[in-house]
CSV table of C-alpha atoms and ligand atoms in Angstrom, one decimal:
chain,number,residue,atom,x,y,z
A,28,ASP,CA,81.1,-81.9,-23.8
A,29,ASP,CA,79.3,-79.0,-25.3
A,30,GLY,CA,76.3,-81.2,-25.9
A,31,ARG,CA,76.2,-82.4,-22.3
A,32,ASN,CA,76.4,-78.9,-21.0
A,33,THR,CA,73.7,-77.8,-23.4
A,34,VAL,CA,71.4,-80.6,-22.3
A,35,ARG,CA,72.0,-79.9,-18.6
A,36,PHE,CA,71.3,-76.2,-19.2
A,37,PHE,CA,68.0,-76.9,-20.8
A,38,THR,CA,67.1,-79.4,-18.2
A,39,SER,CA,67.6,-77.0,-15.3
A,40,GLU,CA,65.7,-74.3,-17.2
A,41,MET,CA,62.8,-76.7,-17.7
A,42,ASN,CA,62.9,-77.7,-14.1
A,43,ALA,CA,62.8,-74.1,-13.0
A,44,ARG,CA,59.9,-73.5,-15.3
A,45,LEU,CA,58.0,-76.5,-14.1
A,46,GLN,CA,58.6,-75.4,-10.5
A,47,ARG,CA,57.4,-71.9,-11.3
A,48,ASN,CA,54.3,-73.3,-13.1
A,49,LYS,CA,53.5,-75.4,-10.0
A,50,GLU,CA,53.8,-72.4,-7.8
A,51,VAL,CA,51.5,-70.3,-10.1
A,52,LEU,CA,49.0,-73.2,-10.0
A,53,THR,CA,49.0,-73.5,-6.2
A,54,ASP,CA,48.6,-69.7,-5.9
A,55,LEU,CA,45.8,-69.7,-8.6
A,56,ALA,CA,43.8,-72.3,-6.9
A,57,GLU,CA,44.1,-70.5,-3.6
A,58,SER,CA,43.2,-67.2,-5.2
A,59,LEU,CA,40.1,-68.7,-6.7
A,60,THR,CA,38.7,-69.5,-3.3
A,61,LYS,CA,39.7,-66.1,-2.0
A,62,GLU,CA,38.3,-64.1,-4.9
A,63,HIS,CA,41.6,-62.4,-5.7
A,64,PHE,CA,40.5,-61.9,-9.3
A,65,GLU,CA,38.8,-58.9,-10.9
A,66,LEU,CA,37.4,-58.2,-14.4
A,67,TYR,CA,38.5,-55.0,-16.2
A,68,TYR,CA,36.2,-53.8,-19.0
A,69,GLN,CA,37.4,-52.3,-22.2
A,70,PRO,CA,34.9,-50.2,-24.2
A,71,LEU,CA,33.8,-51.3,-27.7
A,72,PHE,CA,32.6,-48.5,-30.0
A,73,THR,CA,31.0,-48.1,-33.4
A,74,ILE,CA,33.7,-46.9,-35.8
A,75,ASP,CA,32.1,-43.5,-36.7
A,76,GLN,CA,29.7,-42.3,-34.2
A,77,ASN,CA,31.6,-43.4,-31.1
A,78,ILE,CA,28.5,-45.2,-29.8
A,79,LEU,CA,29.3,-47.5,-26.9
A,80,VAL,CA,28.1,-51.0,-28.0
A,81,GLY,CA,29.8,-53.2,-25.4
A,82,ALA,CA,32.8,-54.0,-23.4
A,83,GLU,CA,35.3,-56.9,-23.4
A,84,ALA,CA,35.8,-58.4,-19.9
A,85,LEU,CA,39.5,-59.0,-19.2
A,86,ILE,CA,40.7,-60.9,-16.2
A,87,ARG,CA,43.2,-59.5,-13.7
A,88,TRP,CA,44.8,-61.4,-10.8
A,89,HIS,CA,45.6,-59.5,-7.7
A,90,HIS,CA,48.3,-61.7,-6.2
A,91,PRO,CA,48.6,-61.3,-2.5
A,92,GLU,CA,52.4,-60.8,-2.6
A,93,LYS,CA,53.3,-60.2,-6.2
A,94,GLY,CA,50.6,-57.6,-7.0
A,95,MET,CA,48.7,-57.4,-10.3
A,96,ILE,CA,49.6,-60.3,-12.7
A,97,PRO,CA,48.4,-60.0,-16.4
A,98,PRO,CA,46.5,-62.9,-17.9
A,99,ASP,CA,49.3,-63.7,-20.3
A,100,GLN,CA,51.3,-65.0,-17.3
A,101,PHE,CA,48.7,-67.4,-15.9
A,102,ILE,CA,46.0,-68.4,-18.4
A,103,ALA,CA,48.3,-70.9,-20.1
A,104,VAL,CA,49.1,-72.6,-16.8
A,105,ALA,CA,45.4,-72.6,-15.9
A,106,GLU,CA,44.6,-74.2,-19.2
A,107,LYS,CA,47.2,-77.0,-18.8
A,108,SER,CA,45.9,-78.0,-15.4
A,109,GLY,CA,42.2,-77.7,-16.2
A,110,LEU,CA,41.7,-75.0,-13.6
A,111,ILE,CA,40.7,-72.7,-16.5
A,112,ASN,CA,37.2,-74.3,-16.3
A,113,GLU,CA,36.7,-73.0,-12.8
A,114,LEU,CA,38.3,-69.7,-13.7
A,115,GLY,CA,36.0,-69.4,-16.7
A,116,ASP,CA,33.0,-70.1,-14.5
A,117,TRP,CA,34.0,-67.3,-12.2
A,118,VAL,CA,34.5,-64.9,-15.2
A,119,LEU,CA,31.0,-65.6,-16.5
A,120,ALA,CA,29.4,-65.3,-13.0
A,121,GLN,CA,31.2,-62.1,-12.3
A,122,ALA,CA,30.3,-60.7,-15.7
A,123,CYS,CA,26.6,-61.5,-14.9
A,124,ARG,CA,26.8,-59.7,-11.6
A,125,GLU,CA,28.4,-56.6,-13.1
A,126,ILE,CA,26.2,-56.5,-16.2
A,127,LYS,CA,23.3,-55.8,-13.8
A,128,ASN,CA,25.2,-52.9,-12.3
A,129,PHE,CA,25.9,-51.5,-15.8
A,130,LEU,CA,22.2,-51.8,-16.8
A,131,ASN,CA,21.1,-50.2,-13.6
A,132,ALA,CA,23.5,-47.3,-14.3
A,133,GLY,CA,21.8,-46.7,-17.6
A,134,ILE,CA,24.3,-48.3,-19.8
A,135,THR,CA,21.9,-50.0,-22.2
A,136,VAL,CA,22.1,-51.5,-25.7
A,137,PHE,CA,25.2,-53.1,-24.5
A,138,LYS,CA,26.8,-56.5,-24.5
A,139,VAL,CA,29.7,-57.9,-22.4
A,140,ALA,CA,32.2,-60.0,-24.4
A,141,ILE,CA,34.0,-62.7,-22.5
A,142,ASN,CA,37.0,-64.9,-23.6
A,143,ILE,CA,36.4,-68.6,-23.9
A,144,SER,CA,39.5,-70.7,-23.7
A,145,PRO,CA,39.8,-73.6,-26.1
A,146,VAL,CA,39.8,-75.9,-23.1
A,147,GLN,CA,36.4,-74.6,-22.0
A,148,PHE,CA,35.1,-74.6,-25.6
A,149,ARG,CA,35.7,-78.4,-25.8
A,150,ARG,CA,33.8,-79.2,-22.6
A,151,LYS,CA,30.9,-81.5,-23.4
A,152,ASP,CA,28.6,-79.7,-20.9
A,153,LEU,CA,29.7,-76.1,-21.9
A,154,LEU,CA,26.3,-74.9,-23.0
A,155,GLN,CA,24.3,-76.5,-20.2
A,156,HIS,CA,26.8,-75.2,-17.7
A,157,MET,CA,26.8,-71.6,-18.9
A,158,LEU,CA,23.0,-71.6,-19.1
A,159,MET,CA,23.0,-72.7,-15.5
A,160,ILE,CA,25.3,-69.8,-14.4
A,161,LEU,CA,23.1,-67.3,-16.4
A,162,ALA,CA,20.0,-68.7,-14.7
A,163,GLN,CA,21.5,-68.4,-11.3
A,164,HIS,CA,22.1,-64.7,-11.9
A,165,ASP,CA,19.0,-64.1,-13.9
A,166,VAL,CA,20.9,-62.8,-16.9
A,167,SER,CA,19.9,-63.4,-20.5
A,168,ALA,CA,22.4,-65.0,-23.0
A,169,GLU,CA,21.6,-62.1,-25.4
A,170,LEU,CA,23.7,-59.8,-23.2
A,171,ILE,CA,26.8,-62.0,-23.6
A,172,GLU,CA,29.2,-62.3,-26.5
A,173,LEU,CA,31.6,-65.2,-26.5
A,174,GLU,CA,35.1,-64.7,-28.0
A,175,ILE,CA,36.5,-67.9,-29.5
A,176,THR,CA,39.9,-68.3,-31.1
A,177,GLU,CA,40.7,-70.2,-34.2
A,178,GLY,CA,42.8,-72.6,-32.1
A,179,ALA,CA,39.6,-73.7,-30.4
A,180,VAL,CA,37.8,-74.6,-33.5
A,181,MET,CA,40.3,-75.9,-36.0
A,182,ASP,CA,41.2,-79.4,-34.8
A,183,ASN,CA,37.6,-80.7,-35.1
A,184,VAL,CA,35.8,-78.3,-37.3
A,185,ASP,CA,32.5,-80.2,-37.6
A,186,GLN,CA,32.2,-80.6,-33.8
A,187,ALA,CA,33.1,-77.0,-33.3
A,188,ILE,CA,30.4,-75.8,-35.7
A,189,GLU,CA,27.9,-77.9,-33.8
A,190,THR,CA,29.0,-76.3,-30.5
A,191,MET,CA,28.9,-72.8,-31.9
A,192,GLN,CA,25.5,-73.4,-33.4
A,193,ALA,CA,24.1,-74.6,-30.1
A,194,LEU,CA,25.6,-71.6,-28.3
A,195,HIS,CA,24.1,-69.2,-30.8
A,196,ASP,CA,20.7,-70.9,-30.8
A,197,ALA,CA,20.7,-70.4,-27.0
A,198,GLY,CA,21.1,-66.6,-27.6
A,199,PHE,CA,24.8,-66.0,-27.3
A,200,GLN,CA,26.6,-63.8,-29.9
A,201,LEU,CA,29.8,-65.3,-31.2
A,202,ALA,CA,33.0,-63.5,-32.3
A,203,MET,CA,36.1,-65.0,-33.8
A,204,ASP,CA,39.0,-63.5,-31.8
A,205,ASP,CA,42.5,-62.7,-32.9
A,206,PHE,CA,41.5,-63.3,-36.5
A,207,GLY,CA,44.4,-63.7,-39.0
A,208,THR,CA,46.9,-65.2,-36.6
A,209,GLY,CA,45.7,-68.9,-36.6
A,210,TYR,CA,45.5,-71.5,-39.2
A,211,SER,CA,42.0,-71.1,-40.5
A,212,SER,CA,41.5,-69.8,-44.0
A,213,LEU,CA,39.0,-67.2,-44.8
A,214,SER,CA,36.9,-69.8,-46.5
A,215,TYR,CA,36.1,-71.4,-43.1
A,216,LEU,CA,34.4,-68.2,-42.0
A,217,LYS,CA,31.5,-69.1,-44.3
A,218,ARG,CA,30.9,-72.3,-42.4
A,219,PHE,CA,31.1,-70.8,-38.9
A,220,PRO,CA,27.9,-69.6,-37.3
A,221,ILE,CA,29.5,-66.5,-36.0
A,222,GLN,CA,28.4,-62.9,-36.1
A,223,LYS,CA,31.6,-61.0,-35.7
A,224,VAL,CA,35.3,-61.1,-36.6
A,225,LYS,CA,37.9,-59.4,-34.5
A,226,ILE,CA,41.0,-58.4,-36.5
A,227,ASP,CA,44.1,-59.2,-34.5
A,228,ARG,CA,46.1,-56.3,-33.0
A,229,SER,CA,49.3,-57.3,-34.8
A,230,PHE,CA,47.8,-56.2,-38.2
A,231,ILE,CA,46.5,-52.9,-36.7
A,232,SER,CA,49.7,-51.9,-35.1
A,233,ASP,CA,51.5,-52.4,-38.4
A,234,LEU,CA,49.0,-50.4,-40.5
A,235,GLU,CA,51.1,-47.2,-40.6
A,236,ASN,CA,54.3,-48.7,-41.9
A,237,ASP,CA,53.4,-52.0,-43.6
A,238,ASP,CA,51.4,-52.1,-46.8
A,239,ASP,CA,50.9,-55.9,-46.4
A,240,SER,CA,49.1,-55.3,-43.1
A,241,LYS,CA,46.9,-52.7,-44.8
A,242,SER,CA,46.0,-55.2,-47.6
A,243,ILE,CA,45.3,-58.0,-45.1
A,244,THR,CA,43.1,-55.7,-42.9
A,245,THR,CA,41.2,-54.5,-45.9
A,246,ALA,CA,40.7,-58.0,-47.2
A,247,ILE,CA,39.4,-59.3,-43.9
A,248,ILE,CA,36.9,-56.4,-43.7
A,249,GLN,CA,35.7,-56.9,-47.2
A,250,MET,CA,35.5,-60.7,-47.0
A,251,SER,CA,33.7,-60.6,-43.7
A,252,HIS,CA,31.2,-58.1,-45.0
A,253,SER,CA,30.5,-60.1,-48.1
A,254,LEU,CA,29.7,-63.0,-45.7
A,255,GLY,CA,27.3,-60.8,-43.7
A,256,LEU,CA,29.6,-60.6,-40.6
A,257,HIS,CA,30.5,-57.5,-38.6
A,258,VAL,CA,34.2,-56.6,-38.1
A,259,LEU,CA,35.9,-55.1,-35.1
A,260,ALA,CA,39.5,-53.9,-35.1
A,261,GLU,CA,41.4,-54.5,-31.9
A,262,GLY,CA,44.5,-52.7,-30.5
A,263,VAL,CA,43.7,-49.3,-32.2
A,264,GLU,CA,46.2,-46.9,-30.6
A,265,THR,CA,46.4,-43.9,-33.0
A,266,GLU,CA,44.1,-41.5,-34.9
A,267,GLU,CA,45.8,-42.6,-38.2
A,268,GLN,CA,44.9,-46.3,-37.6
A,269,LEU,CA,41.3,-45.3,-36.8
A,270,HIS,CA,41.0,-43.1,-39.9
A,271,TYR,CA,42.3,-46.0,-42.1
A,272,LEU,CA,39.7,-48.3,-40.5
A,273,GLN,CA,36.9,-45.8,-41.0
A,274,ALA,CA,37.8,-45.3,-44.7
A,275,GLU,CA,37.8,-49.1,-45.1
A,276,LYS,CA,34.3,-49.3,-43.4
A,277,CYS,CA,35.3,-51.4,-40.5
A,278,ASP,CA,32.3,-51.6,-38.1
A,279,TYR,CA,33.7,-51.4,-34.6
A,280,VAL,CA,36.8,-50.3,-32.8
A,281,GLN,CA,38.6,-51.4,-29.6
A,282,GLY,CA,41.9,-50.1,-28.3
A,283,TYR,CA,43.9,-47.7,-26.1
A,284,TYR,CA,42.9,-44.8,-28.5
A,285,THR,CA,39.2,-45.1,-27.7
A,286,GLY,CA,39.5,-46.6,-24.2
A,287,ARG,CA,41.8,-48.8,-22.0
A,288,PRO,CA,40.5,-51.7,-19.9
A,289,ILE,CA,39.3,-50.3,-16.5
A,290,PRO,CA,37.6,-51.6,-13.4
A,291,ALA,CA,33.8,-51.9,-13.4
A,292,SER,CA,33.2,-49.1,-11.0
A,293,GLU,CA,35.3,-46.8,-13.2
A,294,PHE,CA,33.5,-48.0,-16.3
A,295,ILE,CA,30.2,-47.0,-14.7
A,296,LYS,CA,31.6,-43.6,-13.8
A,297,ASN,CA,32.8,-43.0,-17.3
A,298,PHE,CA,29.8,-44.3,-19.3
A,299,SER,CA,26.6,-44.1,-17.2
A,300,GLU,CA,23.7,-42.1,-18.4
A,301,SER,CA,24.3,-39.1,-16.3
A,302,LYS,CA,27.8,-38.6,-17.8
A,303,LYS,CA,26.6,-38.7,-21.4
A,304,GLY,CA,25.0,-35.3,-21.7
B,23,C2E,P1,42.8,-60.7,-26.1
B,23,C2E,O1,41.5,-61.5,-26.0
B,23,C2E,O2,43.3,-60.5,-27.5
B,23,C2E,O3,42.5,-59.3,-25.4
B,23,C2E,C1,42.9,-58.1,-25.8
B,23,C2E,C2,44.2,-57.7,-25.1
B,23,C2E,O4,44.8,-56.6,-25.8
B,23,C2E,C3,44.0,-57.3,-23.7
B,23,C2E,O5,45.2,-57.7,-23.0
B,23,C2E,C4,44.0,-55.8,-23.8
B,23,C2E,O6,44.3,-55.2,-22.6
B,23,C2E,C5,45.0,-55.6,-24.9
B,23,C2E,N1,44.7,-54.3,-25.6
B,23,C2E,C6,43.6,-53.7,-25.8
B,23,C2E,N2,43.7,-52.6,-26.6
B,23,C2E,C7,45.1,-52.5,-26.8
B,23,C2E,C8,45.9,-51.5,-27.5
B,23,C2E,O7,45.4,-50.5,-28.0
B,23,C2E,N3,47.2,-51.7,-27.5
B,23,C2E,C9,47.8,-52.8,-26.9
B,23,C2E,N4,49.1,-52.9,-26.9
B,23,C2E,N5,47.1,-53.7,-26.2
B,23,C2E,C10,45.7,-53.6,-26.2
B,23,C2E,P2,45.1,-58.5,-21.6
B,23,C2E,O8,44.0,-57.9,-20.8
B,23,C2E,O9,46.5,-58.5,-21.0
B,23,C2E,O10,44.7,-60.0,-22.0
B,23,C2E,C11,45.6,-60.7,-22.7
B,23,C2E,C12,45.0,-62.0,-23.2
B,23,C2E,O11,44.6,-62.8,-22.1
B,23,C2E,C13,43.7,-61.8,-23.9
B,23,C2E,O12,43.9,-61.4,-25.2
B,23,C2E,C14,43.0,-63.1,-23.8
B,23,C2E,O13,43.5,-64.0,-24.7
B,23,C2E,C15,43.5,-63.6,-22.4
B,23,C2E,N6,42.4,-63.3,-21.4
B,23,C2E,C16,42.1,-62.2,-20.8
B,23,C2E,N7,41.0,-62.4,-19.9
B,23,C2E,C17,40.7,-63.7,-20.1
B,23,C2E,C18,39.6,-64.5,-19.5
B,23,C2E,O14,38.8,-64.0,-18.7
B,23,C2E,N8,39.6,-65.8,-19.9
B,23,C2E,C19,40.4,-66.3,-20.9
B,23,C2E,N9,40.3,-67.6,-21.2
B,23,C2E,N10,41.4,-65.6,-21.4
B,23,C2E,C20,41.5,-64.3,-21.0
B,24,CA,CA1,39.5,-61.4,-26.7
B,25,CA,CA1,41.8,-60.5,-29.3
B,26,CA,CA1,45.3,-61.1,-28.8
């Protein structure tokens, strides 16, 4: 009896979830045509001098009834359905439009980082397609950094390396996102044509009370440097974390401590030339 109840319980749970996912998907598709999305930008700084070197674009969904929905609640659904490809196209196009505004406002020496879903990364026509969007907006690939996760590259490493090399040859910068959480070993870093490693937030948030996280963070920084890669620490929330990362010679910092994700207009207000002096 217990067994049957348990099964029935999970089944209705699953049905409810499927139903929710279907609703999310319908709403997502509709929102895409109505432009209910927005990119927020989180500043990326050098670890010591606090020089602004770029921003990570993070998608926000303004649901007509439910208000703002964070990406964790819809990216996975979009990935399962394939809608992520269209969403990803919108992200790149929007980033292109807003980069021009950043440059016009005097925010130079600056790159915008966008997140590439594993589903997008495996598209055969990914490079062609992205170059077409860049051309439509008259933006150079040198201004864009692509953040790729280990999950996107590990199931077919050779193919992934080819894709990454082609993207880099076309001018894009490549960063390995959420590093340390996936399956890839440090030794793979040597084979990947990437320029930057982003240490996952989980290690940074544990820095103050977990010696293992300290060791791992230090090891990632040293290993990356010995391979000629730059290192960024994400999710930095405290001065203590920043000081540790400075002492360990991490290159870049991103986190609430140095700046939260904000709308493009606010980003320009905070970081345009006139505000610097
Ligand atoms: P991610 O790529 O690891 O992005 C960093 C996430 O950490 C962002 O969450 C950011 O707001 C948050 N964050 C930054 N600094 C701090 C900090 O100091 N403390 C804490 N607690 N959090 C911090 P967000 O914007 O909710 O995005 C979540 C995830 O959704 C992203 O993780 C990324 O995987 C995905 N995502 C966001 N935008 C896009 C997109 O345009 N395309 C795709 N494919 N995925 C996206
Ligand atoms: Ca990211
Ligand atoms: Ca990340
Ligand atoms: Ca993450």
